Amino acid sequence: MIRVVLTLVLFLAMTLIVSATPGKVNLLTMRKLALHNNLTCILVFGDSSVDPGNNNHLPTTFKGNFEPYGKNFFNGRPTGRFCNGRLPTDFIAEAIGYTKIIPGFLDPHLKKENLLHGVSFASAASGYDDLTANLTNVLPVSKQLAYLKHYKLALRRIVGQAKAEEIINNAIIVMSMGTNDFIQNYYLEPIRSKEFSVQQYTDYLIKCMTRDIKELYAIGGRRLALVGIPPLGCMPLVKTLMGSTTCVKSYNDAVLSFNNKAKAQLAILEKMGVKSVYVDAYGIIQNAIKNPAKYGFTVTAKGCCGSGEIEFGDTCRGMKTCEDPTKYVFWDAVHPTEKMYSIIAENAINSVARKIFV
């Protein structure tokens, strides 16, 4: 535990998560919180924002296990992460001191010690709406939760029933999805858009999200970090398809509607016993786009891969990339760069420290 705390303190100091800025958590407080709250591991659910490669093992075309993905990952190798490097959950894992990456649960090389440190059940192209995942033959949240039950059984075989329960009870559960529900489902396919208005669909997604969180609680999850949907209207792909040079307001309005409802729902679910924090990915990315110099960015309107305006996933395969991804908010026309993800992770860790570890 001492090693974990020291590693956490060092990492937070290096990334400026802990500072003298009002609202930030100082080093002494963070040390006490880490000791007192017995953080065990990270369990992850969602889409490509947190999928470290589970889709590599599924019969789907939504994969990122080829170059130039992984260009800035360890040894410059593609892993299935839709990024040039690590994901937010990888940075969070490093912060708590257990490991530098969170592996996918479907990884055939997964070891027993990996299970103790945490795993990701996320699947790129998934969403709160099971139809979203079914459209692309990836893991819906219902299947991700089924794998959590398998994970729990595996833990029991390793450490016994009581310890397995403790690990899940004290884990930080990260949920990050919703992008595909709008971009690949509602605004592209005719099914949900004929069935629901935008506001009705956001209500439907909140209903799905609530169901999933209640299922997590039933399995043993007690600490939740819910990541809001990012500003979809500012994604290079969306702007290109909509013929806009500025962020598309209708997309962003839909996202804000969902995010506001999600925050309100979390407050209700806390009465059930789920300690939760909302990670404002929308606000964080919007701030980086509006104030790029503050974070060292110089390019906010396009991605680093190919033209940066439309390529992502398979259309990014083998494409040339920009010289310095750290200057870009977006890696491809949809997904943020490793640097942008590290900024989101910093905010997530600080929020968890202030709102869950109390």
Coordinates of C-alpha atoms in Angstrom, one line a residue:
M1 CA 0.0 0.0 0.0
I2 CA 2.8 2.4 0.8
R3 CA 4.3 1.9 -2.7
V4 CA 0.9 2.6 -4.2
V5 CA 0.5 5.8 -2.3
L6 CA 4.0 7.1 -3.1
T7 CA 3.5 6.3 -6.8
L8 CA 0.2 8.0 -6.8
V9 CA 1.6 11.1 -5.1
L10 CA 4.5 11.3 -7.6
F11 CA 2.3 10.9 -10.6
L12 CA -0.1 13.5 -9.5
A13 CA 2.7 16.0 -8.8
M14 CA 4.2 15.4 -12.2
T15 CA 0.9 15.9 -14.1
L16 CA -0.2 18.9 -12.0
I17 CA -3.4 17.2 -10.9
V18 CA -2.5 18.2 -7.4
S19 CA -1.6 21.9 -7.0
A20 CA -2.4 25.0 -5.2
T21 CA -5.2 25.8 -7.5
P22 CA -8.6 26.1 -5.7
G23 CA -10.6 22.9 -6.1
K24 CA -7.5 20.7 -6.5
V25 CA -6.5 18.1 -4.0
N26 CA -3.2 18.7 -2.2
L27 CA -0.6 16.0 -1.8
L28 CA -1.2 15.4 1.9
T29 CA -5.0 15.0 1.4
M30 CA -4.5 12.7 -1.5
R31 CA -2.2 10.5 0.6
K32 CA -4.7 10.2 3.4
L33 CA -7.5 9.5 0.9
A34 CA -5.6 6.7 -0.9
L35 CA -4.7 5.1 2.5
H36 CA -8.2 5.4 3.9
N37 CA -10.2 4.2 0.9
N38 CA -8.3 1.1 -0.2
L39 CA -8.6 1.5 -3.9
T40 CA -8.3 -2.0 -5.4
C41 CA -8.4 -1.8 -9.2
I42 CA -10.2 -0.2 -12.2
L43 CA -13.0 -1.9 -14.0
V44 CA -14.0 -0.3 -17.3
F45 CA -17.1 -0.4 -19.5
G46 CA -17.8 1.5 -22.7
D47 CA -16.7 2.2 -26.3
S48 CA -13.5 3.0 -28.2
S49 CA -12.6 5.7 -25.7
V50 CA -11.8 3.0 -23.2
D51 CA -11.4 -0.2 -25.3
P52 CA -7.8 -1.4 -25.2
G53 CA -8.3 -4.1 -27.8
N54 CA -11.3 -6.3 -27.0
N55 CA -12.6 -5.8 -30.5
N56 CA -9.4 -7.5 -31.8
H57 CA -11.1 -10.7 -30.8
L58 CA -14.5 -10.0 -32.3
P59 CA -15.8 -10.6 -35.8
T60 CA -16.2 -6.9 -36.5
T61 CA -14.7 -4.3 -38.8
F62 CA -14.4 -1.8 -36.0
K63 CA -10.7 -2.5 -35.0
G64 CA -7.7 -0.3 -34.4
N65 CA -5.0 -3.0 -34.3
F66 CA -2.9 -1.7 -37.2
E67 CA -0.7 1.3 -37.9
P68 CA -0.7 4.2 -37.5
Y69 CA -2.7 3.5 -34.3
G70 CA -0.3 2.9 -31.5
K71 CA 2.4 5.2 -33.0
N72 CA 3.2 6.6 -29.6
F73 CA 2.3 3.6 -27.5
F74 CA 5.0 1.5 -25.8
N75 CA 7.4 0.3 -28.6
G76 CA 5.2 2.1 -31.1
R77 CA 2.9 -0.9 -31.6
P78 CA -0.8 -0.9 -32.4
T79 CA -2.9 -2.7 -29.7
G80 CA -6.5 -2.1 -30.7
R81 CA -6.7 1.3 -28.9
F82 CA -8.2 3.9 -31.2
C83 CA -5.4 6.4 -30.4
N84 CA -1.8 7.1 -31.0
G85 CA -1.0 6.0 -27.5
R86 CA -2.7 5.3 -24.2
L87 CA -6.3 5.8 -23.1
P88 CA -7.6 7.8 -20.1
T89 CA -8.0 4.5 -18.1
D90 CA -4.4 3.6 -18.7
F91 CA -3.3 6.9 -17.2
I92 CA -5.6 6.4 -14.2
A93 CA -4.2 2.9 -13.7
E94 CA -0.7 4.3 -13.7
A95 CA -1.8 7.0 -11.2
I96 CA -2.9 4.4 -8.6
G97 CA 0.4 2.6 -9.1
Y98 CA -0.6 -0.9 -10.2
T99 CA 0.1 -0.9 -13.9
K100 CA 0.7 1.4 -16.8
I101 CA -2.1 -0.1 -18.9
I102 CA -5.5 -1.6 -18.4
P103 CA -5.8 -4.8 -20.5
G104 CA -8.9 -6.0 -22.3
F105 CA -10.8 -8.9 -20.7
L106 CA -10.8 -10.8 -24.0
D107 CA -7.0 -10.7 -24.3
P108 CA -5.9 -14.3 -24.6
H109 CA -2.7 -13.5 -22.8
L110 CA -4.4 -12.0 -19.8
K111 CA -2.7 -13.2 -16.6
K112 CA -4.0 -13.7 -13.0
E113 CA -2.2 -10.6 -11.7
N114 CA -3.9 -8.5 -14.5
L115 CA -7.3 -9.5 -13.0
L116 CA -6.2 -8.2 -9.6
H117 CA -5.2 -4.8 -11.1
G118 CA -8.2 -4.3 -13.3
V119 CA -9.5 -4.9 -16.8
S120 CA -11.6 -3.3 -19.5
F121 CA -14.7 -4.9 -20.8
A122 CA -15.3 -2.0 -23.3
S123 CA -15.9 -2.6 -27.0
A124 CA -15.3 0.1 -29.7
A125 CA -18.5 1.1 -31.4
S126 CA -20.7 0.1 -28.5
G127 CA -23.1 2.4 -26.6
Y128 CA -25.8 2.6 -24.0
D129 CA -28.4 1.4 -26.6
D130 CA -27.8 -2.3 -27.3
L131 CA -28.9 -1.7 -30.9
T132 CA -25.8 0.5 -31.4
A133 CA -23.5 -2.5 -30.6
N134 CA -25.6 -4.9 -32.6
L135 CA -25.4 -2.8 -35.7
T136 CA -21.6 -3.3 -35.8
N137 CA -21.4 -6.8 -34.1
V138 CA -19.5 -5.6 -31.0
L139 CA -20.2 -6.1 -27.3
P140 CA -23.3 -4.4 -26.0
V141 CA -23.2 -3.3 -22.4
S142 CA -25.3 -6.3 -21.4
K143 CA -22.5 -8.6 -22.7
Q144 CA -19.9 -6.4 -21.0
L145 CA -21.7 -6.9 -17.7
A146 CA -22.0 -10.6 -18.3
Y147 CA -18.2 -10.7 -18.6
L148 CA -18.0 -8.8 -15.3
K149 CA -19.7 -11.8 -13.7
H150 CA -17.1 -14.1 -15.3
Y151 CA -14.4 -11.8 -14.0
K152 CA -15.9 -12.1 -10.5
L153 CA -15.9 -15.9 -10.6
A154 CA -12.2 -15.8 -11.8
L155 CA -11.4 -13.6 -8.8
R156 CA -13.0 -16.0 -6.4
R157 CA -10.8 -18.8 -7.7
I158 CA -7.7 -16.7 -7.2
V159 CA -8.3 -14.9 -3.8
G160 CA -11.5 -16.4 -2.4
Q161 CA -15.1 -15.2 -2.3
A162 CA -14.7 -12.6 0.5
K163 CA -11.6 -10.9 -1.1
A164 CA -13.2 -11.0 -4.5
E165 CA -16.2 -9.1 -3.1
E166 CA -13.9 -6.6 -1.5
I167 CA -12.0 -6.0 -4.7
I168 CA -15.1 -5.2 -6.7
N169 CA -16.7 -3.1 -3.9
N170 CA -13.5 -1.0 -3.7
A171 CA -12.8 -0.7 -7.4
I172 CA -13.3 2.4 -9.4
I173 CA -15.8 1.6 -12.2
V174 CA -15.4 3.7 -15.3
M175 CA -18.3 4.0 -17.8
S176 CA -17.5 5.9 -21.0
M177 CA -19.8 5.7 -24.0
G178 CA -22.7 7.4 -25.9
T179 CA -20.8 8.8 -28.9
N180 CA -21.8 5.9 -31.1
D181 CA -25.5 6.0 -30.0
F182 CA -25.7 9.3 -31.8
I183 CA -23.1 9.2 -34.6
Q184 CA -23.5 5.6 -35.8
N185 CA -27.0 5.0 -34.7
Y186 CA -29.5 7.8 -34.3
Y187 CA -28.1 10.2 -37.0
L188 CA -27.1 7.5 -39.4
E189 CA -29.6 4.6 -39.2
P190 CA -33.4 5.1 -39.7
I191 CA -34.5 2.9 -36.8
R192 CA -34.2 5.1 -33.7
S193 CA -34.7 8.4 -35.5
K194 CA -38.1 7.2 -36.7
E195 CA -39.0 5.9 -33.2
F196 CA -37.8 8.8 -31.1
S197 CA -37.2 12.6 -31.3
V198 CA -33.8 13.7 -30.1
Q199 CA -35.1 14.5 -26.6
Q200 CA -37.0 11.2 -26.4
Y201 CA -33.8 9.3 -27.5
T202 CA -31.7 11.0 -24.8
D203 CA -34.4 9.9 -22.3
Y204 CA -34.2 6.4 -23.7
L205 CA -30.4 6.4 -23.3
I206 CA -30.7 7.6 -19.7
K207 CA -33.1 4.7 -19.0
C208 CA -30.5 2.3 -20.5
M209 CA -27.7 3.8 -18.5
T210 CA -29.7 3.6 -15.3
R211 CA -30.4 -0.1 -15.9
D212 CA -26.7 -0.8 -16.4
I213 CA -25.7 1.0 -13.3
K214 CA -28.2 -0.8 -11.2
E215 CA -26.9 -4.1 -12.7
L216 CA -23.3 -3.0 -11.7
Y217 CA -24.6 -2.4 -8.2
A218 CA -26.2 -5.8 -8.0
I219 CA -22.9 -7.4 -9.0
G220 CA -21.0 -5.4 -6.3
G221 CA -19.9 -2.1 -7.9
R222 CA -20.1 0.8 -5.5
R223 CA -17.8 3.5 -6.9
L224 CA -18.6 4.9 -10.3
A225 CA -16.9 7.5 -12.6
L226 CA -19.3 8.3 -15.4
V227 CA -17.7 10.0 -18.4
G228 CA -20.0 12.3 -20.2
I229 CA -20.3 12.3 -24.0
P230 CA -17.7 14.7 -25.7
P231 CA -18.8 17.5 -28.0
L232 CA -19.7 15.4 -31.1
G233 CA -20.4 18.5 -33.1
C234 CA -16.7 19.5 -32.8
M235 CA -15.4 16.2 -34.2
P236 CA -13.6 16.7 -37.5
L237 CA -15.7 13.9 -39.1
V238 CA -19.0 15.5 -38.1
K239 CA -18.0 18.9 -39.3
T240 CA -16.8 17.4 -42.6
L241 CA -20.0 15.5 -43.2
M242 CA -22.2 18.5 -42.2
G243 CA -20.1 20.8 -44.4
S244 CA -19.4 23.1 -41.5
T245 CA -16.2 24.9 -40.5
T246 CA -17.4 25.3 -36.9
C247 CA -18.8 23.0 -34.3
V248 CA -22.3 21.6 -35.3
K249 CA -24.7 23.0 -32.8
S250 CA -27.5 20.4 -33.3
Y251 CA -25.1 17.6 -32.4
N252 CA -23.7 19.4 -29.4
D253 CA -27.2 20.4 -28.2
A254 CA -28.2 16.7 -28.2
V255 CA -25.1 15.8 -26.2
L256 CA -25.6 18.5 -23.7
S257 CA -29.2 17.3 -23.2
F258 CA -28.0 13.8 -22.4
N259 CA -25.1 14.9 -20.2
N260 CA -27.4 17.1 -18.1
K261 CA -29.8 14.3 -17.6
A262 CA -27.0 11.9 -16.8
K263 CA -25.7 14.2 -14.0
A264 CA -29.2 14.5 -12.6
Q265 CA -29.7 10.7 -12.7
L266 CA -26.4 10.1 -10.9
A267 CA -27.7 12.2 -8.0
I268 CA -30.8 10.0 -7.8
L269 CA -28.7 6.8 -8.0
E270 CA -26.4 7.9 -5.2
K271 CA -29.4 7.4 -2.8
M272 CA -29.2 3.7 -3.7
G273 CA -25.6 3.5 -2.5
V274 CA -23.5 4.2 -5.6
K275 CA -20.8 6.8 -4.9
S276 CA -20.4 8.5 -8.2
V277 CA -18.5 11.3 -10.0
Y278 CA -19.3 12.8 -13.4
V279 CA -16.3 13.5 -15.6
D280 CA -17.1 16.4 -18.0
A281 CA -15.4 15.2 -21.2
Y282 CA -17.6 17.7 -23.1
G283 CA -16.3 20.7 -21.1
I284 CA -12.7 19.5 -21.0
I285 CA -12.4 19.0 -24.8
Q286 CA -14.4 22.2 -25.5
N287 CA -12.0 24.1 -23.3
A288 CA -9.0 22.7 -25.1
I289 CA -10.5 23.6 -28.5
K290 CA -11.3 27.2 -27.4
N291 CA -8.0 27.7 -25.5
P292 CA -5.5 25.4 -27.2
A293 CA -2.4 27.4 -26.1
K294 CA -3.3 26.7 -22.5
Y295 CA -2.5 23.0 -23.1
G296 CA 0.2 23.3 -25.8
F297 CA -2.1 22.5 -28.7
T298 CA -1.9 24.2 -32.0
V299 CA -4.4 22.2 -34.2
T300 CA -8.0 21.7 -33.1
A301 CA -10.0 21.5 -36.3
K302 CA -8.6 18.3 -37.7
G303 CA -7.0 15.0 -36.7
C304 CA -3.4 13.9 -37.0
C305 CA -4.1 10.9 -39.3
G306 CA -4.4 11.4 -43.1
S307 CA -6.3 14.5 -44.1
G308 CA -7.6 14.7 -40.5
E309 CA -11.1 15.5 -41.7
I310 CA -12.7 12.1 -42.4
E311 CA -10.3 9.2 -41.7
F312 CA -10.9 7.0 -38.6
G313 CA -10.7 3.3 -38.0
D314 CA -10.0 1.3 -41.2
T315 CA -9.8 4.4 -43.4
C316 CA -6.9 5.5 -41.2
R317 CA -5.0 2.3 -41.9
G318 CA -1.5 2.9 -43.3
M319 CA -2.1 6.7 -43.6
K320 CA 0.6 9.3 -43.0
T321 CA 0.3 11.2 -39.8
C322 CA 1.3 14.6 -38.5
E323 CA 4.9 15.1 -37.2
D324 CA 3.9 15.9 -33.6
P325 CA 0.6 14.5 -32.2
T326 CA 1.0 16.4 -29.0
K327 CA 0.1 19.5 -30.8
Y328 CA -3.3 18.0 -31.9
V329 CA -6.5 17.6 -29.9
F330 CA -7.7 14.8 -32.3
W331 CA -5.7 11.8 -33.4
D332 CA -8.1 10.8 -36.2
A333 CA -11.3 12.4 -37.3
V334 CA -13.2 11.1 -34.3
H335 CA -10.8 10.1 -31.5
P336 CA -8.7 12.4 -29.3
T337 CA -4.9 12.1 -29.1
E338 CA -3.1 10.5 -26.2
K339 CA -2.3 14.0 -24.8
M340 CA -5.9 15.0 -24.8
Y341 CA -6.8 11.7 -23.1
S342 CA -4.2 12.4 -20.4
I343 CA -5.9 15.7 -19.7
I344 CA -9.2 14.0 -19.3
A345 CA -7.6 11.4 -17.0
E346 CA -6.1 14.2 -14.8
N347 CA -9.6 15.7 -14.4
A348 CA -11.1 12.3 -13.7
I349 CA -8.5 11.4 -11.0
N350 CA -8.9 14.8 -9.3
S351 CA -12.7 14.5 -9.3
V352 CA -12.6 11.0 -7.9
A353 CA -10.4 12.1 -5.1
R354 CA -12.6 15.1 -4.2
K355 CA -16.1 13.5 -4.6
I356 CA -15.7 9.7 -4.0
F357 CA -12.8 9.4 -1.6
V358 CA -14.5 11.4 1.2

